[in-house]
Amino acid sequence: MSSTGEQALADQHQDAPPPQSRKSGAGGGSGGGASRGGKGRSGGGGGQSREVQVSKALSKLLRHDAVKAGLELDDEGFAGVGEVLQWNRLKSLKVTFADILTAVSDNSKQRFALKPNPRLVPLPEPTSTIPSDWLIRANQGHSIAVDSSALLTPITLEADNVPPVVVHGTYYAFYPSIVASGGLKKMSRNHIHFSTGLPEDKGGVISGMRNDAEVLIYVDVRKSLEEGGTSWWVSDNGVVLSEGDGEGVVGTGVWKRVEGRKKEEVGVLWEEGKEVAELPEEFRGRKGPGGKGMNRGEVGGGRGKGKGKGRGRGKGREEKGEEAGEGVACPLEQEDTPE
């Protein structure tokens, strides 16, 4: 979508437009959005704002339930907005095209991208508010099969685009089990998720880590690429992703450093592929946020005290549902605030 077209669409809805994404989708952005979707609280969502409820529903559909719902995705993971709006959960929320625009442009984690439907001739006007004129996708976080090369940008030594910092955030409760299993696992997701910095860093990061992560696992992506056997990617919203090796694991051999988020609690645990200290016993019994269980990138049921309880969903079990509770122990995309 051209910048002129984006502005026209934005003016139509009295808000900032979603910027152009690398894969021809418009994703993320700032701006209020009050004039497009109904802000404020809504019934049936556990006190969550309407924006959070819509975002969670869209994530569940586009990341996990598209096939089950009979929704057709193109090679880049896009689906027709008109078809998306017919999904029962979104219909029950009475989601409108204006709500879709809010979810795309106002979400600080830039979870979604929007683009004109390329099958239409002529192409839709950039100010069109007809749902069938547009396609939407989730930028990352899928458990359904998608083509990584169409959805994501490869990180390679040849392209010299290896981020200087690649870090996975987890919790004290799960760290011993991760170590015992030999590394980070993708579980039922397509990828393990990493951030390119910490939420408190200057400028911050868009997505890839929860604000309350307790243990930071820094990975040497360059070493991983040099060794071969593991692919690395980056999404349009800046999340670094990997399928892991042939067994879906990013092993401890490429862990550059592991340390506690709060240095006064826990110091360096791992350095240059070698364990230098164990997690102190007093931190092993702590639960993850809300007492939740394991998540993507975590291992459930291993040795150590890393199981946790998943709100009636069983111990050490990944929850594959929507953002609140998706990736239970370390839900990188969970909306602890309207992300």
PDB file of C-alpha atoms in Angstrom, residues 75-76 146-154 233:
ATOM      1  CA  ASP A  75       1.616 -18.363   1.110  1.00  0.00           C
ATOM      2  CA  GLU A  76       2.396 -15.400   3.359  1.00  0.00           C
ATOM      3  CA  VAL A 146       3.064 -21.750   7.391  1.00  0.00           C
ATOM      4  CA  ASP A 147       5.986 -21.253   5.015  1.00  0.00           C
ATOM      5  CA  SER A 148       8.668 -19.505   7.073  1.00  0.00           C
ATOM      6  CA  SER A 149      10.426 -18.241   3.940  1.00  0.00           C
ATOM      7  CA  ALA A 150       7.256 -16.471   2.771  1.00  0.00           C
ATOM      8  CA  LEU A 151       6.320 -15.112   6.182  1.00  0.00           C
ATOM      9  CA  LEU A 152       9.728 -14.202   7.626  1.00  0.00           C
ATOM     10  CA  THR A 153      13.132 -12.769   6.706  1.00  0.00           C
ATOM     11  CA  PRO A 154      15.998 -15.274   6.994  1.00  0.00           C
ATOM     12  CA  TRP A 233      14.414 -15.790  11.069  1.00  0.00           C
TER      13      TRP A 233
END
